[in-house]
Each structure stands twice: as structure tokens, then as C-alpha cells.
Amino acid sequence: MGLGIGLVGLPNVGKSTTFNALTKAQNAQSANYPFCTIEPNRAVVPVPDERLQALAEIVNPERIQHSTLDFVDIAGLVKGASRGEGLGNKFLSNIRETEVILHIVRCFEDPNIVHIEGSIDPLRDVEIIEQELLLADIESLQKRIDALQKKAKSNDKDAKEQLEIAQQLMEHINQGNPVSTFENRDDEAFVTLVQQLRLLSAKEIIYGANVDEEGLAEDNEYLKKLQEYATANNREVIKLCAKVEEDMVEFDEEEKKEMLQSLGVETSGLEQIIKKGFAKLGLMSYFTAGVKEVRAWTIRQNTTAPKAASVIHNDFEKGFIRAEVIAYQDFITYKGEQGAKDAGKMRLEGKEYIVADGDIMHFRFNV
């Protein structure tokens, strides 16, 4: 769907190991998922969804297809990235093309892995990257302000409105605040600015706290500091051990479960990241369930039935007549389509219907 999550982080924090785990997750599923040619820095991974297996146990399909999510490895970040240091320009252009940032933060000590800043300090690391995002936004915004000022002199009404909001936003950023905390976020001129400039500090950020194996079972002081900071800034932290995640990729489900239990955790950090990223992008899944395949189709939240149908094929939207809909829980409770029909749980929905997460759908259309 052209949406993605960008992985960022300083050197030696576990970003590459996390991305390698995601890439292996992609490759491990390649027999079951139809992937296109993928650039080396991109991983298209299946979104874990236990509901698909539950549907498959009823329908017994030939194959199962998950929703997928794009992860992009953002390389080359060092201090001064906004000024082009290192691979700064590449870093900034790559991150502009993503919708959510996954910031991998080192929360473990290991004398064999040298930190680029000489010590372990997650809050300092966060500040380095987020300062670079702000500096890049200041540069982009200043160029736009200069252009708007020239247009405003010729009494361009739209330019004047945009200039006013751009100057307010510049003042906000210059005080060290990200675009995401700007008060007038609903202002049409603000929305236009963010969309056109793809401002970096406007993006959602998830912190991936990379701990060692001991840190999985019991929160260490580094993690606690990061969690306090995230809470104060209305962000979320997901704890993971990148090395363990990479090691577990080729395990089957039972082996993963045993491994996680031995480490004192219930859910893989990688799985949490994928699910949380999917939700942060405003995405959800509806299902089709037949003997050929049980499949999750990715749509945005609050999507109408015809738009949801277009994800399968554009003709489904053009010739949309109605949708036959069964809620997921009803499909499970009554053990399939026929049971749900017999119980009166299949509904006929029209063009205005807003698809619910987990709906099992069959579209009627005529072209």
C-alpha cells in the first residue's frame, strides 16, 4: 500500500540485527507469500494474526495469506546528518518516504560492542537522532517560508495563510519541540505543509528497546529511563533482544514458545513491533475464506465496502452491488459460512458500510 516503517538508530545499537531478523522472517515465509523484487534495504514481512489459523482450521484451505508490512533499513545516521554528515542526506530522504519511525535504542552493556558515543545512555541516543530530525525540518520549513514570503507580497491569500502557520510552526520547532506536538494540527494549512514537506518530526515514533537476555526477564535501569521518557512524550516502547529475535526466526511456533518461556517472556518483541507498526499506520485486515485460500486483505481503518473490494480488484469497486459479511467471532462460533448463515449471522451490506476489523467478506459485483 506504499506505507512503511523506517528503522533508525546509531551504530552498534542493534538496528542491523533487528532488520536482519525482519529480513529472515520475510525469507522464511517466501514459499507462502507472493513477494515482488525487493531492494536490499527493504523487508516485506507477514503480519502475525492468530485469526487466520483459526479460520483455516474450519475451512481447511490450500494456503494461507497474511497481510504484509514494509520495513526500510535507514542507513548512515551520525551527528550532523541534517548537515549532510556521513550518509545524512540519504538517511533523511529515505525516512521521508516512510510513515512511522522505529527507533532502535541500545539498553544493554557489552564491553565487546563499542558504543559510538563511548557509553550507554539511551536518552542521549534518542536526543541525538531527534535533534537531527528537528534540524532537518527547520531547514525544509525555512525554505518554504522564504518562498511563501515572496508570494505573500503579491497579496496571494493562500500564501499568507500558509505563511502564518509556517511561522508559528517554526517558532514551535525552534523551541525544541517536534512537529507532532504542534497545537494547531487540524489547521488545513498545517496539514498541507506537513504533507508537502514530509516533515520528519511529525511522524509517529516507536522505541525498540534492545536489551540483552537478562533484560528480557527483568527491566534494567536503561529501559526504565527510556520508558519514563516515552510516557512523558506520549510514545510507546517495545522491549526486544535483537540477537534472540534473529536466532528464533527459523524456529517453529513450539520452539519459539519454549525459547521465550525459558527467557521469562510471553511474546516475541519482533511480533509486537510488527503488530504495533501495522496499527500505527492506521491499517487493519478483513478476510476472505475459501477452499483455495484463507487470506487477510490490508485496508485503512474506516474504509467503505467498495473501497475494501478494490484491494482485491478494481472491477470489484466499479461494479459493486453488495457485500456478504460475517463477523469474525460469528464465523468461529458457528464453524464457518454455512453455520453462520443458518444462525442468521450473515449480513448484506451496501456501499456505505464501514468494514470492521476481521470481517469475513464476499463481494457481489457486476461489470
Short mmCIF file of N, CA and C in Angstrom, two decimals, residues 103-270:
data_model
loop_
_atom_site.label_atom_id
_atom_site.label_comp_id
_atom_site.label_asym_id
_atom_site.label_seq_id
_atom_site.Cartn_x
_atom_site.Cartn_y
_atom_site.Cartn_z
N HIS A 103 12.62 3.47 16.21
CA HIS A 103 13.94 3.90 16.68
C HIS A 103 14.50 2.83 17.61
N ILE A 104 15.54 2.11 17.14
CA ILE A 104 16.17 1.09 17.97
C ILE A 104 17.16 1.77 18.91
N VAL A 105 16.96 1.55 20.20
CA VAL A 105 17.76 2.21 21.24
C VAL A 105 18.48 1.15 22.07
N ARG A 106 19.76 1.29 22.21
CA ARG A 106 20.55 0.30 22.97
C ARG A 106 20.32 0.47 24.46
N CYS A 107 19.90 -0.63 25.09
CA CYS A 107 19.64 -0.63 26.54
C CYS A 107 20.36 -1.81 27.19
N PHE A 108 21.58 -2.07 26.78
CA PHE A 108 22.38 -3.15 27.36
C PHE A 108 23.85 -2.78 27.32
N GLU A 109 24.61 -3.39 28.21
CA GLU A 109 26.06 -3.20 28.24
C GLU A 109 26.75 -4.43 27.68
N ASP A 110 27.79 -4.23 26.92
CA ASP A 110 28.62 -5.31 26.41
C ASP A 110 29.96 -4.72 26.03
N PRO A 111 31.02 -5.03 26.78
CA PRO A 111 32.34 -4.44 26.51
C PRO A 111 32.88 -4.82 25.14
N ASN A 112 32.32 -5.88 24.52
CA ASN A 112 32.79 -6.31 23.21
C ASN A 112 32.13 -5.52 22.07
N ILE A 113 31.08 -4.74 22.40
CA ILE A 113 30.40 -3.93 21.38
C ILE A 113 30.53 -2.47 21.78
N VAL A 114 31.42 -1.77 21.11
CA VAL A 114 31.72 -0.38 21.48
C VAL A 114 30.59 0.54 21.02
N HIS A 115 30.15 1.43 21.91
CA HIS A 115 29.15 2.42 21.53
C HIS A 115 29.85 3.62 20.92
N ILE A 116 29.29 4.15 19.85
CA ILE A 116 29.93 5.26 19.13
C ILE A 116 30.14 6.48 20.01
N GLU A 117 29.29 6.65 21.04
CA GLU A 117 29.42 7.79 21.95
C GLU A 117 30.24 7.46 23.19
N GLY A 118 30.73 6.21 23.29
CA GLY A 118 31.63 5.85 24.39
C GLY A 118 30.97 5.34 25.65
N SER A 119 29.63 5.39 25.72
CA SER A 119 28.93 4.90 26.91
C SER A 119 27.49 4.57 26.54
N ILE A 120 26.81 3.87 27.45
CA ILE A 120 25.41 3.51 27.22
C ILE A 120 24.52 4.56 27.88
N ASP A 121 23.75 5.26 27.07
CA ASP A 121 22.84 6.30 27.57
C ASP A 121 21.69 6.44 26.58
N PRO A 122 20.60 5.69 26.80
CA PRO A 122 19.50 5.70 25.82
C PRO A 122 18.89 7.06 25.58
N LEU A 123 18.79 7.90 26.61
CA LEU A 123 18.17 9.21 26.42
C LEU A 123 19.05 10.12 25.58
N ARG A 124 20.36 10.02 25.77
CA ARG A 124 21.28 10.80 24.90
C ARG A 124 21.15 10.34 23.45
N ASP A 125 21.08 9.02 23.25
CA ASP A 125 20.95 8.50 21.88
C ASP A 125 19.67 8.98 21.22
N VAL A 126 18.57 8.96 21.98
CA VAL A 126 17.29 9.45 21.46
C VAL A 126 17.41 10.92 21.08
N GLU A 127 18.05 11.69 21.95
CA GLU A 127 18.18 13.13 21.70
C GLU A 127 18.99 13.39 20.43
N ILE A 128 20.05 12.61 20.19
CA ILE A 128 20.88 12.81 19.00
C ILE A 128 20.04 12.67 17.74
N ILE A 129 19.29 11.59 17.65
CA ILE A 129 18.50 11.35 16.43
C ILE A 129 17.37 12.36 16.30
N GLU A 130 16.66 12.61 17.39
CA GLU A 130 15.51 13.51 17.30
C GLU A 130 15.94 14.95 17.06
N GLN A 131 17.14 15.30 17.51
CA GLN A 131 17.66 16.63 17.20
C GLN A 131 17.94 16.76 15.71
N GLU A 132 18.44 15.69 15.11
CA GLU A 132 18.70 15.71 13.67
C GLU A 132 17.40 15.84 12.87
N LEU A 133 16.35 15.18 13.34
CA LEU A 133 15.05 15.31 12.68
C LEU A 133 14.56 16.75 12.74
N LEU A 134 14.70 17.36 13.91
CA LEU A 134 14.26 18.76 14.08
C LEU A 134 15.06 19.70 13.19
N LEU A 135 16.38 19.50 13.15
CA LEU A 135 17.23 20.39 12.34
C LEU A 135 16.89 20.26 10.86
N ALA A 136 16.60 19.04 10.42
CA ALA A 136 16.21 18.85 9.02
C ALA A 136 14.88 19.53 8.73
N ASP A 137 13.94 19.46 9.67
CA ASP A 137 12.65 20.11 9.50
C ASP A 137 12.79 21.63 9.45
N ILE A 138 13.68 22.16 10.28
CA ILE A 138 13.92 23.61 10.29
C ILE A 138 14.41 24.07 8.91
N GLU A 139 15.34 23.29 8.35
CA GLU A 139 15.88 23.65 7.03
C GLU A 139 14.78 23.61 5.97
N SER A 140 13.97 22.56 5.96
CA SER A 140 12.89 22.44 4.98
C SER A 140 11.87 23.55 5.14
N LEU A 141 11.51 23.81 6.39
CA LEU A 141 10.48 24.81 6.67
C LEU A 141 10.96 26.22 6.33
N GLN A 142 12.24 26.50 6.58
CA GLN A 142 12.77 27.84 6.27
C GLN A 142 12.73 28.10 4.77
N LYS A 143 13.03 27.10 3.97
CA LYS A 143 12.96 27.26 2.51
C LYS A 143 11.53 27.57 2.08
N ARG A 144 10.57 26.89 2.70
CA ARG A 144 9.17 27.13 2.35
C ARG A 144 8.74 28.52 2.80
N ILE A 145 9.17 28.96 3.98
CA ILE A 145 8.83 30.30 4.48
C ILE A 145 9.37 31.37 3.53
N ASP A 146 10.61 31.20 3.07
CA ASP A 146 11.21 32.17 2.14
C ASP A 146 10.36 32.27 0.86
N ALA A 147 9.92 31.14 0.36
CA ALA A 147 9.11 31.13 -0.87
C ALA A 147 7.74 31.75 -0.63
N LEU A 148 7.15 31.46 0.53
CA LEU A 148 5.83 31.99 0.84
C LEU A 148 5.86 33.50 1.05
N GLN A 149 6.94 33.99 1.63
CA GLN A 149 7.06 35.44 1.85
C GLN A 149 7.04 36.19 0.52
N LYS A 150 7.69 35.64 -0.50
CA LYS A 150 7.69 36.28 -1.82
C LYS A 150 6.28 36.30 -2.41
N LYS A 151 5.55 35.17 -2.26
CA LYS A 151 4.18 35.10 -2.79
C LYS A 151 3.24 36.02 -2.01
N ALA A 152 3.44 36.10 -0.69
CA ALA A 152 2.55 36.90 0.15
C ALA A 152 2.65 38.39 -0.21
N LYS A 153 3.80 38.82 -0.67
CA LYS A 153 3.99 40.23 -1.04
C LYS A 153 3.10 40.62 -2.21
N SER A 154 2.69 39.61 -2.99
CA SER A 154 1.83 39.91 -4.14
C SER A 154 0.35 39.67 -3.79
N ASN A 155 0.07 39.72 -2.47
CA ASN A 155 -1.30 39.57 -1.95
C ASN A 155 -1.96 38.23 -2.28
N ASP A 156 -1.13 37.19 -2.31
CA ASP A 156 -1.65 35.82 -2.50
C ASP A 156 -2.26 35.37 -1.17
N LYS A 157 -3.59 35.23 -1.14
CA LYS A 157 -4.29 34.92 0.11
C LYS A 157 -3.85 33.58 0.70
N ASP A 158 -3.80 32.55 -0.16
CA ASP A 158 -3.39 31.22 0.32
C ASP A 158 -1.97 31.25 0.88
N ALA A 159 -1.10 31.99 0.21
CA ALA A 159 0.29 32.09 0.65
C ALA A 159 0.38 32.75 2.02
N LYS A 160 -0.45 33.78 2.23
CA LYS A 160 -0.45 34.47 3.53
C LYS A 160 -0.88 33.53 4.65
N GLU A 161 -1.92 32.74 4.37
CA GLU A 161 -2.42 31.80 5.39
C GLU A 161 -1.36 30.74 5.71
N GLN A 162 -0.73 30.23 4.67
CA GLN A 162 0.30 29.20 4.89
C GLN A 162 1.51 29.80 5.60
N LEU A 163 1.84 31.04 5.23
CA LEU A 163 3.00 31.70 5.84
C LEU A 163 2.78 31.86 7.35
N GLU A 164 1.59 32.26 7.72
CA GLU A 164 1.30 32.47 9.15
C GLU A 164 1.47 31.18 9.94
N ILE A 165 0.93 30.08 9.42
CA ILE A 165 1.02 28.82 10.14
C ILE A 165 2.46 28.28 10.11
N ALA A 166 3.17 28.53 8.99
CA ALA A 166 4.56 28.08 8.87
C ALA A 166 5.46 28.81 9.88
N GLN A 167 5.20 30.09 10.08
CA GLN A 167 6.00 30.85 11.04
C GLN A 167 5.70 30.42 12.48
N GLN A 168 4.43 30.12 12.75
CA GLN A 168 4.08 29.59 14.08
C GLN A 168 4.77 28.24 14.32
N LEU A 169 4.77 27.42 13.29
CA LEU A 169 5.39 26.10 13.40
C LEU A 169 6.90 26.22 13.59
N MET A 170 7.51 27.17 12.89
CA MET A 170 8.95 27.38 13.02
C MET A 170 9.31 27.79 14.45
N GLU A 171 8.51 28.66 15.02
CA GLU A 171 8.74 29.08 16.41
C GLU A 171 8.64 27.87 17.34
N HIS A 172 7.66 27.01 17.09
CA HIS A 172 7.43 25.81 17.88
C HIS A 172 8.66 24.88 17.80
N ILE A 173 9.16 24.66 16.59
CA ILE A 173 10.31 23.75 16.40
C ILE A 173 11.58 24.35 16.99
N ASN A 174 11.76 25.66 16.84
CA ASN A 174 12.97 26.32 17.36
C ASN A 174 13.08 26.22 18.88
N GLN A 175 11.96 25.96 19.53
CA GLN A 175 11.97 25.77 20.97
C GLN A 175 12.27 24.32 21.35
N GLY A 176 12.62 23.51 20.34
CA GLY A 176 12.99 22.12 20.59
C GLY A 176 11.83 21.15 20.58
N ASN A 177 10.69 21.59 20.07
CA ASN A 177 9.50 20.74 20.06
C ASN A 177 9.30 20.09 18.71
N PRO A 178 8.92 18.80 18.67
CA PRO A 178 8.65 18.15 17.38
C PRO A 178 7.36 18.66 16.76
N VAL A 179 7.25 18.52 15.46
CA VAL A 179 6.04 18.93 14.74
C VAL A 179 4.81 18.21 15.28
N SER A 180 4.98 16.97 15.74
CA SER A 180 3.85 16.17 16.22
C SER A 180 3.15 16.76 17.43
N THR A 181 3.80 17.71 18.14
CA THR A 181 3.17 18.31 19.32
C THR A 181 2.63 19.72 19.06
N PHE A 182 2.62 20.13 17.80
CA PHE A 182 2.11 21.46 17.44
C PHE A 182 0.61 21.54 17.75
N GLU A 183 0.18 22.65 18.34
CA GLU A 183 -1.21 22.78 18.82
C GLU A 183 -2.23 22.76 17.68
N ASN A 184 -1.95 23.46 16.61
CA ASN A 184 -2.95 23.62 15.54
C ASN A 184 -2.82 22.56 14.45
N ARG A 185 -2.78 21.29 14.87
CA ARG A 185 -2.55 20.21 13.89
C ARG A 185 -3.74 20.00 12.95
N ASP A 186 -4.91 20.50 13.34
CA ASP A 186 -6.08 20.33 12.48
C ASP A 186 -6.22 21.43 11.45
N ASP A 187 -5.40 22.45 11.56
CA ASP A 187 -5.44 23.56 10.62
C ASP A 187 -5.10 23.05 9.22
N GLU A 188 -5.92 23.42 8.24
CA GLU A 188 -5.74 22.93 6.87
C GLU A 188 -4.37 23.30 6.30
N ALA A 189 -3.92 24.51 6.62
CA ALA A 189 -2.62 24.96 6.12
C ALA A 189 -1.49 24.13 6.73
N PHE A 190 -1.64 23.76 7.99
CA PHE A 190 -0.64 22.91 8.66
C PHE A 190 -0.59 21.54 8.00
N VAL A 191 -1.75 20.95 7.79
CA VAL A 191 -1.82 19.62 7.17
C VAL A 191 -1.14 19.64 5.81
N THR A 192 -1.41 20.70 5.05
CA THR A 192 -0.80 20.83 3.71
C THR A 192 0.73 20.92 3.81
N LEU A 193 1.22 21.71 4.76
CA LEU A 193 2.66 21.86 4.95
C LEU A 193 3.32 20.52 5.25
N VAL A 194 2.74 19.78 6.19
CA VAL A 194 3.32 18.50 6.61
C VAL A 194 3.32 17.51 5.45
N GLN A 195 2.24 17.48 4.70
CA GLN A 195 2.14 16.55 3.58
C GLN A 195 3.12 16.89 2.47
N GLN A 196 3.24 18.17 2.17
CA GLN A 196 4.12 18.58 1.07
C GLN A 196 5.60 18.45 1.44
N LEU A 197 5.94 18.84 2.66
CA LEU A 197 7.35 18.81 3.08
C LEU A 197 7.75 17.48 3.70
N ARG A 198 6.76 16.63 4.01
CA ARG A 198 7.00 15.34 4.66
C ARG A 198 7.92 15.53 5.87
N LEU A 199 7.49 16.41 6.75
CA LEU A 199 8.31 16.77 7.91
C LEU A 199 8.58 15.56 8.81
N LEU A 200 9.83 15.41 9.18
CA LEU A 200 10.28 14.19 9.85
C LEU A 200 9.78 14.07 11.28
N SER A 201 9.78 15.19 12.01
CA SER A 201 9.38 15.11 13.42
C SER A 201 7.87 15.07 13.58
N ALA A 202 7.14 15.03 12.46
CA ALA A 202 5.69 14.88 12.52
C ALA A 202 5.30 13.40 12.57
N LYS A 203 6.25 12.52 12.30
CA LYS A 203 5.95 11.10 12.18
C LYS A 203 5.81 10.43 13.55
N GLU A 204 5.00 9.38 13.58
CA GLU A 204 4.87 8.57 14.78
C GLU A 204 6.21 7.88 15.04
N ILE A 205 6.59 7.79 16.32
CA ILE A 205 7.82 7.11 16.69
C ILE A 205 7.51 5.99 17.69
N ILE A 206 8.05 4.81 17.41
CA ILE A 206 8.03 3.70 18.36
C ILE A 206 9.47 3.44 18.76
N TYR A 207 9.72 3.29 20.06
CA TYR A 207 11.07 2.97 20.51
C TYR A 207 11.20 1.46 20.67
N GLY A 208 12.21 0.90 20.02
CA GLY A 208 12.54 -0.51 20.19
C GLY A 208 13.71 -0.60 21.15
N ALA A 209 13.43 -0.94 22.40
CA ALA A 209 14.47 -1.00 23.43
C ALA A 209 15.21 -2.34 23.31
N ASN A 210 16.42 -2.29 22.81
CA ASN A 210 17.20 -3.51 22.60
C ASN A 210 17.96 -3.86 23.87
N VAL A 211 17.54 -4.93 24.53
CA VAL A 211 18.15 -5.36 25.78
C VAL A 211 18.90 -6.67 25.56
N ASP A 212 19.68 -7.10 26.56
CA ASP A 212 20.29 -8.43 26.49
C ASP A 212 19.31 -9.46 27.05
N GLU A 213 19.72 -10.73 27.09
CA GLU A 213 18.80 -11.78 27.52
C GLU A 213 18.32 -11.56 28.95
N GLU A 214 19.19 -11.10 29.83
CA GLU A 214 18.79 -10.84 31.21
C GLU A 214 17.74 -9.73 31.27
N GLY A 215 17.88 -8.75 30.39
CA GLY A 215 16.95 -7.63 30.37
C GLY A 215 15.56 -8.00 29.88
N LEU A 216 15.43 -9.15 29.21
CA LEU A 216 14.11 -9.59 28.78
C LEU A 216 13.25 -9.99 29.98
N ALA A 217 13.88 -10.67 30.94
CA ALA A 217 13.13 -11.16 32.10
C ALA A 217 12.86 -10.05 33.12
N GLU A 218 13.79 -9.13 33.26
CA GLU A 218 13.65 -8.07 34.27
C GLU A 218 14.13 -6.74 33.69
N ASP A 219 13.28 -5.73 33.76
CA ASP A 219 13.61 -4.41 33.22
C ASP A 219 14.86 -3.84 33.89
N ASN A 220 15.84 -3.42 33.06
CA ASN A 220 17.02 -2.79 33.63
C ASN A 220 16.83 -1.27 33.73
N GLU A 221 17.81 -0.60 34.30
CA GLU A 221 17.68 0.85 34.53
C GLU A 221 17.65 1.63 33.23
N TYR A 222 18.36 1.16 32.22
CA TYR A 222 18.34 1.85 30.93
C TYR A 222 16.93 1.83 30.33
N LEU A 223 16.30 0.68 30.39
CA LEU A 223 14.95 0.54 29.85
C LEU A 223 13.97 1.42 30.63
N LYS A 224 14.09 1.42 31.94
CA LYS A 224 13.17 2.22 32.76
C LYS A 224 13.26 3.70 32.41
N LYS A 225 14.48 4.19 32.18
CA LYS A 225 14.65 5.60 31.80
C LYS A 225 13.98 5.89 30.46
N LEU A 226 14.15 4.97 29.52
CA LEU A 226 13.54 5.15 28.21
C LEU A 226 12.02 5.12 28.32
N GLN A 227 11.49 4.23 29.13
CA GLN A 227 10.04 4.14 29.32
C GLN A 227 9.48 5.41 29.93
N GLU A 228 10.18 5.99 30.89
CA GLU A 228 9.74 7.24 31.51
C GLU A 228 9.70 8.36 30.48
N TYR A 229 10.75 8.43 29.67
CA TYR A 229 10.82 9.46 28.63
C TYR A 229 9.69 9.28 27.62
N ALA A 230 9.46 8.04 27.20
CA ALA A 230 8.41 7.76 26.21
C ALA A 230 7.04 8.12 26.75
N THR A 231 6.78 7.77 27.99
CA THR A 231 5.49 8.08 28.61
C THR A 231 5.26 9.60 28.64
N ALA A 232 6.31 10.33 29.00
CA ALA A 232 6.21 11.79 29.09
C ALA A 232 5.96 12.41 27.72
N ASN A 233 6.37 11.71 26.65
CA ASN A 233 6.22 12.23 25.29
C ASN A 233 5.15 11.51 24.48
N ASN A 234 4.30 10.76 25.19
CA ASN A 234 3.15 10.08 24.56
C ASN A 234 3.60 9.13 23.45
N ARG A 235 4.64 8.37 23.74
CA ARG A 235 5.15 7.38 22.79
C ARG A 235 5.21 6.00 23.45
N GLU A 236 5.47 5.00 22.65
CA GLU A 236 5.47 3.63 23.17
C GLU A 236 6.84 2.99 23.04
N VAL A 237 7.12 2.09 23.99
CA VAL A 237 8.37 1.34 23.98
C VAL A 237 8.05 -0.14 23.85
N ILE A 238 8.74 -0.81 22.96
CA ILE A 238 8.64 -2.27 22.84
C ILE A 238 10.01 -2.85 23.17
N LYS A 239 10.03 -3.74 24.13
CA LYS A 239 11.29 -4.36 24.56
C LYS A 239 11.58 -5.58 23.70
N LEU A 240 12.82 -5.69 23.24
CA LEU A 240 13.23 -6.86 22.48
C LEU A 240 14.70 -7.13 22.70
N CYS A 241 15.12 -8.35 22.42
CA CYS A 241 16.54 -8.69 22.36
C CYS A 241 16.79 -9.05 20.91
N ALA A 242 17.42 -8.16 20.17
CA ALA A 242 17.58 -8.33 18.71
C ALA A 242 18.29 -9.63 18.37
N LYS A 243 19.31 -10.00 19.16
CA LYS A 243 20.05 -11.24 18.88
C LYS A 243 19.15 -12.46 19.03
N VAL A 244 18.35 -12.49 20.09
CA VAL A 244 17.43 -13.61 20.30
C VAL A 244 16.41 -13.67 19.17
N GLU A 245 15.91 -12.50 18.75
CA GLU A 245 14.91 -12.46 17.67
C GLU A 245 15.49 -13.04 16.39
N GLU A 246 16.74 -12.69 16.09
CA GLU A 246 17.38 -13.20 14.88
C GLU A 246 17.56 -14.72 14.98
N ASP A 247 17.95 -15.20 16.16
CA ASP A 247 18.16 -16.63 16.35
C ASP A 247 16.86 -17.43 16.21
N MET A 248 15.72 -16.80 16.58
CA MET A 248 14.45 -17.53 16.61
C MET A 248 13.70 -17.56 15.29
N VAL A 249 14.16 -16.81 14.31
CA VAL A 249 13.38 -16.66 13.08
C VAL A 249 13.02 -17.99 12.43
N GLU A 250 13.97 -18.92 12.42
CA GLU A 250 13.73 -20.18 11.73
C GLU A 250 13.16 -21.27 12.65
N PHE A 251 12.86 -20.90 13.91
CA PHE A 251 12.21 -21.84 14.82
C PHE A 251 10.76 -22.03 14.40
N ASP A 252 10.20 -23.21 14.69
CA ASP A 252 8.76 -23.35 14.52
C ASP A 252 8.07 -22.74 15.74
N GLU A 253 6.74 -22.68 15.71
CA GLU A 253 6.00 -21.97 16.76
C GLU A 253 6.24 -22.56 18.15
N GLU A 254 6.32 -23.89 18.22
CA GLU A 254 6.52 -24.53 19.52
C GLU A 254 7.91 -24.23 20.07
N GLU A 255 8.91 -24.22 19.18
CA GLU A 255 10.28 -23.91 19.61
C GLU A 255 10.38 -22.46 20.08
N LYS A 256 9.72 -21.54 19.36
CA LYS A 256 9.71 -20.14 19.78
C LYS A 256 9.09 -19.98 21.15
N LYS A 257 7.96 -20.66 21.35
CA LYS A 257 7.25 -20.57 22.62
C LYS A 257 8.13 -21.04 23.77
N GLU A 258 8.81 -22.17 23.56
CA GLU A 258 9.69 -22.72 24.60
C GLU A 258 10.86 -21.78 24.88
N MET A 259 11.42 -21.21 23.82
CA MET A 259 12.55 -20.28 23.97
C MET A 259 12.13 -19.05 24.76
N LEU A 260 11.00 -18.47 24.41
CA LEU A 260 10.52 -17.27 25.09
C LEU A 260 10.20 -17.56 26.56
N GLN A 261 9.58 -18.69 26.81
CA GLN A 261 9.26 -19.07 28.19
C GLN A 261 10.53 -19.24 29.02
N SER A 262 11.56 -19.81 28.41
CA SER A 262 12.83 -20.00 29.13
C SER A 262 13.49 -18.67 29.47
N LEU A 263 13.14 -17.62 28.68
CA LEU A 263 13.70 -16.29 28.92
C LEU A 263 12.77 -15.41 29.77
N GLY A 264 11.61 -15.98 30.15
CA GLY A 264 10.69 -15.26 31.02
C GLY A 264 9.78 -14.27 30.34
N VAL A 265 9.53 -14.47 29.03
CA VAL A 265 8.62 -13.57 28.32
C VAL A 265 7.57 -14.39 27.56
N GLU A 266 6.46 -13.76 27.23
CA GLU A 266 5.37 -14.46 26.57
C GLU A 266 5.34 -14.24 25.06
N THR A 267 5.69 -13.01 24.63
CA THR A 267 5.54 -12.65 23.22
C THR A 267 6.84 -12.13 22.64
N SER A 268 7.15 -12.55 21.44
CA SER A 268 8.32 -12.05 20.73
C SER A 268 8.25 -10.54 20.54
N GLY A 269 9.37 -9.87 20.80
CA GLY A 269 9.43 -8.43 20.59
C GLY A 269 9.21 -8.06 19.14
N LEU A 270 9.74 -8.89 18.24
CA LEU A 270 9.58 -8.64 16.81
C LEU A 270 8.11 -8.70 16.41
#
